[in-house]
C-alpha cells in the first residue's frame, strides 16, 4: 500500500485531533458498559433461551404451526423477562412445504443418494423422473455452456464451498443454489441438483431458498450431501452415462402469516430514536435451528436483558426484533422496513452467523460518527474484538433494512468457521453451541447497544456505498 | 508393580539369552521386509480398492444383491492382481432387511426423531405404536430395575459411548444395543430405543446387530441419533410424560447365501501352514462401508499384493480372506472355522477398525514364539508401531477363529479415535479415509505377514487365556 506525504500529514492531523477531542461517553456510561461486560460473563440466559426454543419448539419454517408456536414462545419469554411494548406484528407470506423426496443413481452403478429439496422447489411428476446427469464443475461452467448438453437432463453443479472465518466462502458458492435452477431450466434441463452449499463432509443435505427466473418454467431443484457429491464426481471419471431417478414432492405459494416479535427498553430523552438489535425466529424445516438462528435469538435477547436488569436508563429506545421468515423471503424485514421507515434508527444490527466468538466490530455510519465507533471499539477490545472497517454488513434482515431505508448499521462479526458445517441441515442442533462462547457474544451486544444508545452523535444516515 | 529378586534374575537371564540367540530371520528375509515397508510408501492400491468398492458397489448387507455384486467384484479384483487359488466359498445365512421407519415425539412437545432400526429388529404393527417413554441412564439402570416401570412403554437407554484410541469405549457401551432389547422385553416393554452407540454428534443413527433372548417375545429395537438422544435427555428435565410414536418395518430370517472370498500366495516348504490376513466384505445397509470395512479389504489385499509383486517366495501360504456377514452373524467366520479347522494356521489377523494409523503390534502366541514376535516388532518400529502384550485380539472374525480353533493371532492395533463417529451410519463414506494413513497400514501388514510366513518357529497353539 502506498502513502503519499500529504496522506501521512493528514493521518497525523487526524490522530492529533482525536487525541484532543472530548471523551465520547460519560464516566457513568462507561462504568455501565464495563458492568455489562462483566455481567455477561455470568449470564446463562442466551443458552437457556436457545435450549428452550429448540427443545420446546424445534423446526419452525415460516408459516408452519411450529412457527406460530415459536411466536407465542417468544412473546411469553420476552414478557416474562420484563421488556416493554412486547408485541407480535403480523407478516403475510407465501409458505413452501417439503414433501417426500428420494433420489438414487441407476447407472453406471446403483447407488442411493442423500438429498433434500431446495426451498421453493417445484415437484417432480408423482412417478418421479429418470434422466441422464449432466455434470458441471461449478455455476460458471453451466453459465458458459452454450451447447445443448443440459437439455432433457438432470443438471448437477459440483460447486464447492470454501471454509472461511467469515461467510465469504459461502457467499462465493451460494449462487449455485439461488441461480442454478434458472440457469439449468433455461437450457432445457429437467431438474437441477447441486453439491450442498456446506463445509462439512456429513451425509446430510443442506437446503436453502432458491428462486426461478421469470419466463422460464421452474424445474425441481435439490441439494445432495457432500459425500454424495463426491460420489457423483468420482463416477464422472468412469466416462459412462450417469443416470438418476428423482422423486420430489413439494408445495409452494401457500398463503400464510407469521409475525415479527418485538420487545423494547424505552429510551429517555431520545426515546424516538431506535437502537435495533435483531435475529430471526424462523428456521429451515430440516433441523431445529440452534445455530441458525436460535443462537442469535438468545444472544440479542440476553444482551438487552442485561441492560434492562442493570437499571441504567438508555437515552435511545433499545428494540429487540425477532424477524419472521428470514429464510425464505425476508417477509419480516420487508414488513419492518415499510412500517418503521420514518422512525430514526441509530443503528440496525443482527446476530445470524451462529454461536462462534465475536472477533471483529464493524460499522456503516456517517463519517462524523466514526469517533464514536472507535470509542465503542475501545470498550469491546477487552472481549478480544478488533475494530474493522466502515463497510460492515449487519446480517441478512438488518442488511436489507440498511440498504432499503439508508439506516446506519453496526456489525459484530462472529467466527463462522464451522457454521456452514450445520447450516440448513438436520444437524443444526443444540450440541453445536458452546455456552461460554455465547456469553462473550452477549457481552459484546450489550456493550455496543448500550453505548450506541448513549452517544451524543447520530450514526445516520448510512454513507453512500 | 512388585518384582522379587528371583523375578529380576529371571528377567536378566532372558535378556542374556536373547542377546546371544541366533537371529530370528535371515538377512535376505529382513531385506525383503525392509523393501516391503518402502514399497508400501508408494502404494496406492489399498485406497484404489476401497474407492472402487464403495463407488461401484456401495452398501452391501449380507445376502443382498449388492453383497453378491461385492463378491463378484472381489473375485475379479483378486484374480486381476495375480493371486493364486482365488475362490468364493459359499456361506448360508439368514438375512435381515430394513423397511421404512419413522419416529416422533408427541409429548411434552412434538419433535421429529432421527432413528434407525437395529439389525434383526422385529417390526411394529403397520400402524405403528404410541407409548410413553421410560428413560434409563444406561443398561445397568435398566437391569437393576425390578419395578413395573418399563411395562407397556418404549424403554429408552441413554448409554453414552466414550471416545478412546482403541475400541474400549465402544466395547463398554455396545451391550446396550445387544442386550437392551431382551432386557426391555423381559420387563414388558413395547419397544426398545437406545442412544446411538457412537462418538459423533451427527443427526445420523448408528445401526448394528441386536439379539433377543430365548423365551422372551422380541420387541422392535432402534437407535436414535446422538443429538436426538440429547433432546430426549433434556426433555426428562421437564418432569412431564414423554411420548413417542414409532413405526418400524423390517423382515428377518430370510434364507440367503453369501461367500467368503479367498486368495493365496502359495508357500514353499511350509505351504500347508497358513498365514491368514482378513477383513470383511459385507457392510451395514445405511452406508457404503468405507471404513467398515472397505479399508480393511484394501489394506490386507494391498499388503499381500506387495509380497506377491516383490517376487520373494514365502515359506508359508499367505491367505487373504474377505469374510461374509461379519456384521450380522459371523457366518463367514463360522464357515471358515469349520472348513479349515484341521489346517495349521501360523496366525490369524484382521483389519477391521477403520483407516487410522497402526500404533501397536500385539500377539496371542505360545511363549516359545515371543522372540519372533519381538523380532517382528523391531521391523515394525520404523513405522511408529510399538510392541504391546501377548493378549492381543485380532478383530471380530479372526477373534472368533482364534477362540474356536485355538489358532494363534497377531494384531495390528489401529488408532480408532474417530472410527465410531461413522461406524454403522450413512456417514461411512470414502472421504473419511486418508490415503496416506492406509499406506502405513499396508506396510505394517506386509512386513508382519512376510516375517510370520518365514519364521522358523511356529506360533501355535494359542496360549490358554
Short mmCIF file of N, CA, C and O in Angstrom, two decimals, chain A residues 261-342:
data_model
loop_
_atom_site.label_atom_id
_atom_site.label_comp_id
_atom_site.label_asym_id
_atom_site.label_seq_id
_atom_site.Cartn_x
_atom_site.Cartn_y
_atom_site.Cartn_z
N UNK A 261 -41.58 -10.49 16.17
CA UNK A 261 -41.81 -10.33 17.60
C UNK A 261 -40.85 -9.26 18.12
O UNK A 261 -39.64 -9.34 17.86
N UNK A 262 -41.41 -8.29 18.81
CA UNK A 262 -40.66 -7.09 19.17
C UNK A 262 -40.76 -6.83 20.67
O UNK A 262 -41.81 -7.05 21.28
N UNK A 263 -39.65 -6.40 21.25
CA UNK A 263 -39.63 -6.02 22.67
C UNK A 263 -38.74 -4.80 22.82
O UNK A 263 -37.78 -4.64 22.05
N UNK A 264 -39.03 -3.97 23.81
CA UNK A 264 -38.27 -2.73 23.91
C UNK A 264 -37.83 -2.41 25.35
O UNK A 264 -38.46 -2.82 26.33
N UNK A 265 -36.75 -1.65 25.41
CA UNK A 265 -36.40 -0.90 26.63
C UNK A 265 -36.56 0.56 26.23
O UNK A 265 -35.76 1.08 25.45
N UNK A 266 -37.61 1.22 26.70
CA UNK A 266 -37.88 2.59 26.24
C UNK A 266 -36.73 3.53 26.61
O UNK A 266 -36.14 3.42 27.68
N UNK A 267 -36.42 4.44 25.69
CA UNK A 267 -35.37 5.43 25.93
C UNK A 267 -35.87 6.58 26.78
O UNK A 267 -37.04 6.64 27.17
N UNK A 268 -34.96 7.50 27.08
CA UNK A 268 -35.34 8.70 27.85
C UNK A 268 -35.41 9.91 26.91
O UNK A 268 -36.39 10.04 26.17
N UNK A 269 -34.38 10.72 26.84
CA UNK A 269 -34.50 11.96 26.06
C UNK A 269 -34.49 11.74 24.55
O UNK A 269 -34.86 12.62 23.80
N UNK A 270 -34.04 10.58 24.11
CA UNK A 270 -34.05 10.29 22.67
C UNK A 270 -34.88 9.03 22.40
O UNK A 270 -34.52 8.20 21.54
N UNK A 271 -35.97 8.90 23.11
CA UNK A 271 -36.77 7.66 23.04
C UNK A 271 -37.30 7.38 21.64
O UNK A 271 -37.58 6.22 21.29
N UNK A 272 -37.42 8.41 20.83
CA UNK A 272 -37.96 8.21 19.47
C UNK A 272 -36.89 7.73 18.49
O UNK A 272 -37.18 7.46 17.34
N UNK A 273 -35.67 7.61 18.95
CA UNK A 273 -34.62 7.04 18.11
C UNK A 273 -34.37 5.59 18.55
O UNK A 273 -34.34 5.30 19.74
N UNK A 274 -34.14 4.73 17.57
CA UNK A 274 -34.13 3.28 17.85
C UNK A 274 -32.74 2.68 17.68
O UNK A 274 -32.06 2.92 16.67
N UNK A 275 -32.36 1.93 18.70
CA UNK A 275 -31.21 1.04 18.59
C UNK A 275 -31.80 -0.35 18.35
O UNK A 275 -32.44 -0.92 19.25
N UNK A 276 -31.67 -0.86 17.13
CA UNK A 276 -32.37 -2.11 16.79
C UNK A 276 -31.41 -3.30 16.71
O UNK A 276 -30.53 -3.33 15.86
N UNK A 277 -31.61 -4.24 17.61
CA UNK A 277 -30.78 -5.46 17.57
C UNK A 277 -31.69 -6.65 17.29
O UNK A 277 -32.71 -6.86 17.95
N UNK A 278 -31.34 -7.40 16.26
CA UNK A 278 -32.25 -8.43 15.78
C UNK A 278 -31.62 -9.79 15.60
O UNK A 278 -30.41 -9.99 15.75
N UNK A 279 -32.49 -10.71 15.29
CA UNK A 279 -32.14 -12.09 14.94
C UNK A 279 -33.39 -12.59 14.21
O UNK A 279 -34.38 -11.86 14.13
N UNK A 280 -33.35 -13.80 13.69
CA UNK A 280 -34.61 -14.28 13.10
C UNK A 280 -35.14 -15.48 13.85
O UNK A 280 -34.37 -16.34 14.29
N UNK A 281 -36.44 -15.51 13.96
CA UNK A 281 -37.11 -16.52 14.78
C UNK A 281 -37.37 -17.81 14.00
O UNK A 281 -37.39 -18.89 14.58
N UNK A 282 -37.56 -17.68 12.70
CA UNK A 282 -37.85 -18.88 11.89
C UNK A 282 -36.59 -19.71 11.67
O UNK A 282 -35.48 -19.24 11.89
N UNK A 283 -36.79 -20.94 11.25
CA UNK A 283 -35.67 -21.79 10.86
C UNK A 283 -36.08 -22.58 9.63
O UNK A 283 -37.27 -22.64 9.29
N UNK A 284 -35.12 -23.24 9.01
CA UNK A 284 -35.49 -24.21 7.99
C UNK A 284 -36.16 -25.40 8.67
O UNK A 284 -36.10 -25.54 9.89
N UNK A 285 -36.76 -26.24 7.85
CA UNK A 285 -37.58 -27.33 8.37
C UNK A 285 -36.77 -28.58 8.73
O UNK A 285 -37.25 -29.43 9.48
N UNK A 286 -35.54 -28.70 8.23
CA UNK A 286 -34.79 -29.95 8.41
C UNK A 286 -34.25 -30.13 9.81
O UNK A 286 -34.00 -31.25 10.24
N UNK A 287 -33.98 -29.02 10.49
CA UNK A 287 -33.42 -29.11 11.84
C UNK A 287 -34.06 -28.09 12.75
O UNK A 287 -34.85 -27.24 12.29
N UNK A 288 -33.72 -28.13 14.03
CA UNK A 288 -34.35 -27.22 14.99
C UNK A 288 -33.76 -25.81 15.02
O UNK A 288 -34.19 -25.00 15.84
N UNK A 289 -32.81 -25.53 14.14
CA UNK A 289 -32.32 -24.15 14.05
C UNK A 289 -31.68 -23.65 15.33
O UNK A 289 -32.05 -22.60 15.86
N UNK A 290 -30.69 -24.39 15.82
CA UNK A 290 -29.99 -23.95 17.03
C UNK A 290 -29.00 -22.85 16.68
O UNK A 290 -29.05 -21.76 17.24
N UNK A 291 -28.09 -23.10 15.74
CA UNK A 291 -27.15 -22.06 15.35
C UNK A 291 -27.80 -21.08 14.36
O UNK A 291 -27.36 -19.94 14.27
N UNK A 292 -28.83 -21.51 13.65
CA UNK A 292 -29.48 -20.63 12.65
C UNK A 292 -30.98 -20.60 12.88
O UNK A 292 -31.69 -21.38 12.33
N UNK A 293 -31.45 -19.75 13.73
CA UNK A 293 -30.76 -18.68 14.36
C UNK A 293 -31.18 -18.60 15.83
O UNK A 293 -31.31 -17.52 16.39
N UNK A 294 -31.38 -19.79 16.43
CA UNK A 294 -31.66 -19.79 17.86
C UNK A 294 -30.59 -19.05 18.64
O UNK A 294 -30.89 -18.33 19.59
N UNK A 295 -29.34 -19.24 18.22
CA UNK A 295 -28.23 -18.57 18.90
C UNK A 295 -28.43 -17.06 18.89
O UNK A 295 -28.29 -16.39 19.92
N UNK A 296 -28.77 -16.52 17.72
CA UNK A 296 -28.97 -15.07 17.60
C UNK A 296 -30.12 -14.59 18.48
O UNK A 296 -30.04 -13.55 19.13
N UNK A 297 -31.20 -15.37 18.49
CA UNK A 297 -32.36 -15.02 19.34
C UNK A 297 -31.92 -14.93 20.80
O UNK A 297 -32.25 -13.98 21.52
N UNK A 298 -31.14 -15.93 21.22
CA UNK A 298 -30.65 -15.93 22.59
C UNK A 298 -29.71 -14.76 22.87
O UNK A 298 -29.83 -14.09 23.90
N UNK A 299 -28.79 -14.52 21.95
CA UNK A 299 -27.75 -13.50 22.17
C UNK A 299 -28.36 -12.10 22.30
O UNK A 299 -28.07 -11.38 23.26
N UNK A 300 -29.17 -11.69 21.32
CA UNK A 300 -29.65 -10.30 21.37
C UNK A 300 -30.66 -10.11 22.51
O UNK A 300 -30.72 -9.05 23.14
N UNK A 301 -31.45 -11.15 22.79
CA UNK A 301 -32.40 -11.04 23.90
C UNK A 301 -31.65 -10.94 25.23
O UNK A 301 -31.99 -10.08 26.08
N UNK A 302 -30.64 -11.77 25.42
CA UNK A 302 -29.90 -11.75 26.68
C UNK A 302 -29.11 -10.44 26.82
O UNK A 302 -28.95 -9.93 27.94
N UNK A 303 -28.62 -9.90 25.70
CA UNK A 303 -27.90 -8.64 25.76
C UNK A 303 -28.83 -7.51 26.23
O UNK A 303 -28.48 -6.71 27.11
N UNK A 304 -30.02 -7.47 25.64
CA UNK A 304 -30.99 -6.45 26.05
C UNK A 304 -31.40 -6.65 27.50
O UNK A 304 -31.56 -5.68 28.26
N UNK A 305 -31.55 -7.90 27.90
CA UNK A 305 -31.95 -8.19 29.28
C UNK A 305 -30.90 -7.72 30.26
O UNK A 305 -31.23 -7.23 31.35
N UNK A 306 -29.63 -7.83 29.90
CA UNK A 306 -28.56 -7.34 30.78
C UNK A 306 -28.71 -5.83 31.00
O UNK A 306 -28.53 -5.34 32.12
N UNK A 307 -28.99 -5.11 29.92
CA UNK A 307 -29.17 -3.66 30.02
C UNK A 307 -30.40 -3.35 30.89
O UNK A 307 -30.36 -2.51 31.80
N UNK A 308 -31.48 -4.10 30.61
CA UNK A 308 -32.72 -3.91 31.39
C UNK A 308 -32.46 -4.12 32.88
O UNK A 308 -32.85 -3.30 33.73
N UNK A 309 -31.78 -5.21 33.18
CA UNK A 309 -31.57 -5.56 34.59
C UNK A 309 -30.49 -4.71 35.26
O UNK A 309 -30.39 -4.72 36.50
N UNK A 310 -29.70 -3.99 34.46
CA UNK A 310 -28.66 -3.14 35.06
C UNK A 310 -29.28 -1.94 35.76
O UNK A 310 -28.64 -1.28 36.58
N UNK A 311 -30.53 -1.64 35.38
CA UNK A 311 -31.19 -0.47 35.97
C UNK A 311 -30.81 0.84 35.32
O UNK A 311 -31.43 1.87 35.59
N UNK A 312 -29.82 0.82 34.46
CA UNK A 312 -29.42 2.04 33.76
C UNK A 312 -30.46 2.36 32.68
O UNK A 312 -30.94 1.45 32.01
N UNK A 313 -30.79 3.62 32.55
CA UNK A 313 -31.84 4.00 31.60
C UNK A 313 -31.19 4.47 30.31
O UNK A 313 -30.47 5.47 30.30
N UNK A 314 -31.40 3.79 29.19
CA UNK A 314 -30.79 4.26 27.95
C UNK A 314 -31.45 5.54 27.43
O UNK A 314 -32.63 5.77 27.69
N UNK A 315 -30.69 6.35 26.71
CA UNK A 315 -31.25 7.57 26.11
C UNK A 315 -32.16 7.19 24.93
O UNK A 315 -33.28 7.65 24.82
N UNK A 316 -31.63 6.34 24.06
CA UNK A 316 -32.46 5.90 22.93
C UNK A 316 -33.21 4.61 23.31
O UNK A 316 -32.84 3.91 24.26
N UNK A 317 -34.25 4.31 22.56
CA UNK A 317 -35.01 3.08 22.79
C UNK A 317 -34.25 1.88 22.21
O UNK A 317 -33.87 1.92 21.03
N UNK A 318 -34.02 0.90 23.04
CA UNK A 318 -33.37 -0.33 22.57
C UNK A 318 -34.48 -1.32 22.19
O UNK A 318 -35.34 -1.64 23.01
N UNK A 319 -34.45 -1.74 20.95
CA UNK A 319 -35.52 -2.60 20.43
C UNK A 319 -34.95 -3.93 19.94
O UNK A 319 -34.08 -3.95 19.07
N UNK A 320 -35.47 -4.99 20.52
CA UNK A 320 -35.14 -6.34 20.04
C UNK A 320 -36.19 -6.74 19.01
O UNK A 320 -37.38 -6.67 19.29
N UNK A 321 -35.74 -7.14 17.83
CA UNK A 321 -36.67 -7.60 16.80
C UNK A 321 -36.31 -9.02 16.39
O UNK A 321 -35.18 -9.28 15.95
N UNK A 322 -37.26 -9.94 16.57
CA UNK A 322 -37.08 -11.32 16.11
C UNK A 322 -37.87 -11.46 14.81
O UNK A 322 -39.11 -11.48 14.82
N UNK A 323 -37.16 -11.48 13.71
CA UNK A 323 -37.78 -11.37 12.40
C UNK A 323 -38.47 -12.66 11.95
O UNK A 323 -38.02 -13.77 12.27
N UNK A 324 -39.52 -12.47 11.19
CA UNK A 324 -40.25 -13.59 10.59
C UNK A 324 -39.64 -13.91 9.22
O UNK A 324 -39.24 -13.01 8.48
N UNK A 325 -39.58 -15.19 8.93
CA UNK A 325 -39.24 -15.69 7.58
C UNK A 325 -38.02 -15.05 6.94
O UNK A 325 -38.05 -14.62 5.79
N UNK A 326 -36.94 -15.00 7.70
CA UNK A 326 -35.67 -14.61 7.06
C UNK A 326 -35.29 -15.64 6.00
O UNK A 326 -34.76 -15.29 4.94
N UNK A 327 -35.57 -16.90 6.28
CA UNK A 327 -35.03 -17.97 5.44
C UNK A 327 -35.60 -18.00 4.03
O UNK A 327 -34.92 -18.39 3.10
N UNK A 328 -36.84 -17.62 3.91
CA UNK A 328 -37.44 -17.83 2.59
C UNK A 328 -38.29 -16.65 2.14
O UNK A 328 -39.47 -16.82 1.82
N UNK A 329 -37.70 -15.48 2.14
CA UNK A 329 -38.42 -14.34 1.57
C UNK A 329 -38.23 -13.03 2.29
O UNK A 329 -38.67 -11.99 1.79
N UNK A 330 -37.64 -13.03 3.46
CA UNK A 330 -37.40 -11.78 4.20
C UNK A 330 -38.69 -11.00 4.46
O UNK A 330 -38.67 -9.77 4.51
N UNK A 331 -39.79 -11.71 4.61
CA UNK A 331 -41.07 -11.01 4.78
C UNK A 331 -41.08 -10.17 6.04
O UNK A 331 -41.65 -9.08 6.07
N UNK A 332 -40.45 -10.65 7.09
CA UNK A 332 -40.40 -9.88 8.34
C UNK A 332 -39.62 -8.59 8.15
O UNK A 332 -40.08 -7.51 8.56
N UNK A 333 -38.47 -8.68 7.54
CA UNK A 333 -37.64 -7.49 7.34
C UNK A 333 -38.35 -6.50 6.42
O UNK A 333 -38.33 -5.28 6.67
N UNK A 334 -38.98 -7.02 5.38
CA UNK A 334 -39.69 -6.14 4.45
C UNK A 334 -40.83 -5.41 5.15
O UNK A 334 -41.04 -4.20 4.96
N UNK A 335 -41.55 -6.16 5.98
CA UNK A 335 -42.65 -5.55 6.73
C UNK A 335 -42.15 -4.50 7.71
O UNK A 335 -42.72 -3.40 7.81
N UNK A 336 -41.07 -4.81 8.39
CA UNK A 336 -40.49 -3.88 9.35
C UNK A 336 -39.99 -2.62 8.63
O UNK A 336 -40.22 -1.49 9.08
N UNK A 337 -39.32 -2.82 7.50
CA UNK A 337 -38.78 -1.68 6.74
C UNK A 337 -39.89 -0.72 6.35
O UNK A 337 -39.74 0.50 6.45
N UNK A 338 -41.02 -1.27 5.91
CA UNK A 338 -42.14 -0.42 5.48
C UNK A 338 -42.80 0.27 6.67
O UNK A 338 -43.07 1.47 6.65
N UNK A 339 -43.02 -0.50 7.72
CA UNK A 339 -43.77 0.03 8.87
C UNK A 339 -42.99 1.12 9.61
O UNK A 339 -43.57 2.09 10.09
N UNK A 340 -41.68 0.98 9.70
CA UNK A 340 -40.89 1.90 10.54
C UNK A 340 -39.98 2.83 9.73
O UNK A 340 -39.04 3.38 10.27
N UNK A 341 -40.31 2.97 8.43
CA UNK A 341 -39.36 3.69 7.56
C UNK A 341 -39.12 5.12 8.01
O UNK A 341 -38.05 5.69 7.74
N UNK A 342 -40.10 5.72 8.69
CA UNK A 342 -39.93 7.12 9.10
C UNK A 342 -39.36 7.27 10.50
O UNK A 342 -39.19 8.38 11.00
#
